[in-house]
Short mmCIF file of C-alpha atoms in Angstrom, two decimals:
data_model
loop_
_atom_site.label_atom_id
_atom_site.label_comp_id
_atom_site.label_asym_id
_atom_site.label_seq_id
_atom_site.Cartn_x
_atom_site.Cartn_y
_atom_site.Cartn_z
CA MET A 1328 -43.09 -25.79 -6.58
CA SER A 1329 -40.74 -22.80 -6.70
CA LEU A 1330 -39.77 -21.29 -10.01
CA PHE A 1331 -36.20 -20.77 -8.81
CA ARG A 1332 -33.73 -23.08 -7.08
CA THR A 1333 -30.05 -23.67 -6.31
CA PRO A 1334 -28.69 -20.11 -6.16
CA GLN A 1335 -25.08 -19.56 -7.12
CA VAL A 1336 -22.77 -16.57 -7.33
CA VAL A 1337 -20.40 -16.23 -10.28
CA LEU A 1338 -17.37 -13.97 -9.99
CA PHE A 1339 -15.74 -12.61 -13.15
CA THR A 1340 -12.00 -13.06 -13.33
CA PRO A 1341 -9.21 -12.57 -15.85
CA ASP A 1342 -7.70 -15.91 -14.70
CA PRO A 1343 -10.17 -18.64 -13.65
CA GLU A 1344 -7.36 -21.14 -12.97
CA ARG A 1345 -5.61 -18.84 -10.49
CA ALA A 1346 -8.91 -17.94 -8.82
CA ALA A 1347 -9.92 -21.63 -8.58
CA ALA A 1348 -6.58 -22.50 -6.97
CA PHE A 1349 -7.18 -19.81 -4.33
CA TYR A 1350 -10.67 -21.07 -3.46
CA ARG A 1351 -9.54 -24.73 -3.50
CA GLY A 1352 -6.97 -23.66 -0.91
CA LEU A 1353 -9.88 -22.55 1.29
CA GLY A 1354 -11.48 -25.99 1.10
CA PHE A 1355 -13.79 -25.53 -1.88
CA GLU A 1356 -14.02 -28.61 -4.12
CA GLU A 1357 -14.08 -28.26 -7.88
CA VAL A 1358 -17.25 -29.72 -9.42
CA PHE A 1359 -17.25 -28.31 -12.97
CA ARG A 1360 -14.71 -27.01 -15.46
CA THR A 1361 -14.89 -26.09 -19.11
CA PRO A 1362 -13.12 -26.86 -21.28
CA ALA A 1363 -11.89 -30.10 -19.71
CA GLU A 1364 -8.40 -29.59 -21.20
CA GLY A 1365 -6.40 -26.37 -21.39
CA PRO A 1366 -7.08 -23.04 -19.68
CA PRO A 1367 -10.61 -22.94 -18.25
CA ILE A 1368 -13.18 -20.32 -19.15
CA HIS A 1369 -15.46 -21.35 -16.26
CA VAL A 1370 -14.92 -23.29 -13.03
CA ASP A 1371 -17.51 -24.11 -10.35
CA LEU A 1372 -16.54 -24.99 -6.79
CA VAL A 1373 -18.61 -26.07 -3.77
CA LEU A 1374 -18.16 -25.66 -0.02
CA ASP A 1375 -20.83 -26.90 2.42
CA GLY A 1376 -23.39 -27.04 -0.40
CA TYR A 1377 -22.68 -23.47 -1.57
CA ARG A 1378 -21.67 -23.19 -5.21
CA LEU A 1379 -19.27 -20.49 -6.39
CA GLY A 1380 -18.60 -19.96 -10.09
CA LEU A 1381 -15.53 -18.35 -11.60
CA ALA A 1382 -16.04 -17.11 -15.14
CA SER A 1383 -13.47 -15.71 -17.51
CA GLU A 1384 -14.19 -12.05 -18.15
CA ALA A 1385 -13.02 -12.55 -21.76
CA SER A 1386 -15.38 -15.49 -22.32
CA THR A 1387 -18.27 -13.64 -20.69
CA ARG A 1388 -17.66 -10.71 -23.02
CA ASP A 1389 -16.86 -12.69 -26.20
CA ASP A 1390 -19.27 -15.64 -25.83
CA HIS A 1391 -22.24 -13.87 -24.23
CA GLY A 1392 -21.88 -10.28 -25.41
CA LEU A 1393 -21.87 -8.89 -21.87
CA ALA A 1394 -19.66 -6.26 -20.25
CA PRO A 1395 -18.31 -7.95 -17.09
CA VAL A 1396 -16.46 -5.98 -14.48
CA ALA A 1397 -13.52 -7.92 -13.07
CA SER A 1398 -12.01 -5.35 -10.74
CA GLY A 1399 -13.02 -3.41 -7.65
CA GLN A 1400 -15.12 -4.37 -4.66
CA ARG A 1401 -18.25 -5.56 -6.42
CA ALA A 1402 -19.32 -8.40 -4.13
CA ALA A 1403 -18.12 -10.34 -1.10
CA VAL A 1404 -17.74 -14.04 -0.47
CA VAL A 1405 -18.57 -14.60 3.20
CA LEU A 1406 -17.02 -17.57 4.98
CA TRP A 1407 -18.15 -18.44 8.49
CA THR A 1408 -15.48 -19.79 10.83
CA ASP A 1409 -14.83 -20.74 14.43
CA ASP A 1410 -11.54 -18.79 14.43
CA THR A 1411 -11.51 -15.48 12.54
CA ARG A 1412 -7.90 -14.70 13.38
CA ALA A 1413 -6.61 -18.06 12.08
CA ALA A 1414 -8.83 -17.80 8.98
CA TYR A 1415 -7.58 -14.27 8.28
CA ALA A 1416 -3.98 -15.49 8.49
CA ARG A 1417 -4.71 -18.51 6.25
CA LEU A 1418 -6.31 -16.32 3.60
CA GLN A 1419 -3.16 -14.20 3.47
CA GLU A 1420 -0.97 -17.31 3.23
CA LEU A 1421 -2.99 -18.24 0.14
CA GLY A 1422 -2.32 -14.88 -1.49
CA ALA A 1423 -5.20 -12.71 -0.27
CA ARG A 1424 -4.48 -9.04 0.36
CA PRO A 1425 -5.47 -7.85 3.85
CA VAL A 1426 -8.16 -5.16 3.88
CA LYS A 1427 -9.32 -5.00 7.51
CA GLU A 1428 -7.94 -6.91 10.47
CA PRO A 1429 -10.30 -8.89 12.74
CA SER A 1430 -12.58 -6.60 14.70
CA GLU A 1431 -15.75 -6.93 16.71
CA TRP A 1432 -18.99 -5.92 15.03
CA LEU A 1433 -22.45 -5.56 16.55
CA GLY A 1434 -21.10 -6.86 19.85
CA ARG A 1435 -21.58 -10.44 18.67
CA LEU A 1436 -19.39 -11.04 15.63
CA LEU A 1437 -15.67 -11.02 14.97
CA ILE A 1438 -15.07 -10.24 11.29
CA ALA A 1439 -12.12 -9.58 9.00
CA TRP A 1440 -11.82 -8.65 5.34
CA VAL A 1441 -9.35 -9.54 2.57
CA GLU A 1442 -9.32 -9.34 -1.21
CA ASP A 1443 -8.80 -12.52 -3.22
CA PRO A 1444 -6.16 -12.45 -6.01
CA ASP A 1445 -8.70 -10.78 -8.35
CA GLY A 1446 -9.73 -8.12 -5.82
CA HIS A 1447 -13.06 -9.71 -4.78
CA LEU A 1448 -13.80 -9.13 -1.13
CA VAL A 1449 -13.76 -12.13 1.19
CA GLN A 1450 -15.12 -11.71 4.69
CA VAL A 1451 -14.53 -14.19 7.49
CA ALA A 1452 -17.05 -14.07 10.30
CA GLN A 1453 -17.23 -15.71 13.72
CA ALA A 1454 -20.01 -15.56 16.28
CA VAL A 1455 -18.64 -14.47 19.67
CA GLU A 1456 -20.31 -14.50 23.04
#
């Protein structure tokens, strides 16, 4: 039996509700929120079995005594797609800021980059033949 299981990435954000709305717009489903009423300090969402957490930077600092960084290109959420160009356009419709238009990479992928409303990188990737 493995000591570890069910990996998850948590992104720090000044506004978990806004961030959750963005990722719900991409098809993620909300599976956890605390507190149940009022502004959330943590929201978990799932897409195709992958769990993404959104944690309030204030709560992370105040409740856990940590020093979260909630700005800059610290990590990337990668979303695979069958249509990079359409996905890139949809991300922008949902409020993402374009970073790099779709381009071929390694001769076998078509990828594009945006930043979500908190500045986290989101990459869309498509296998091409």
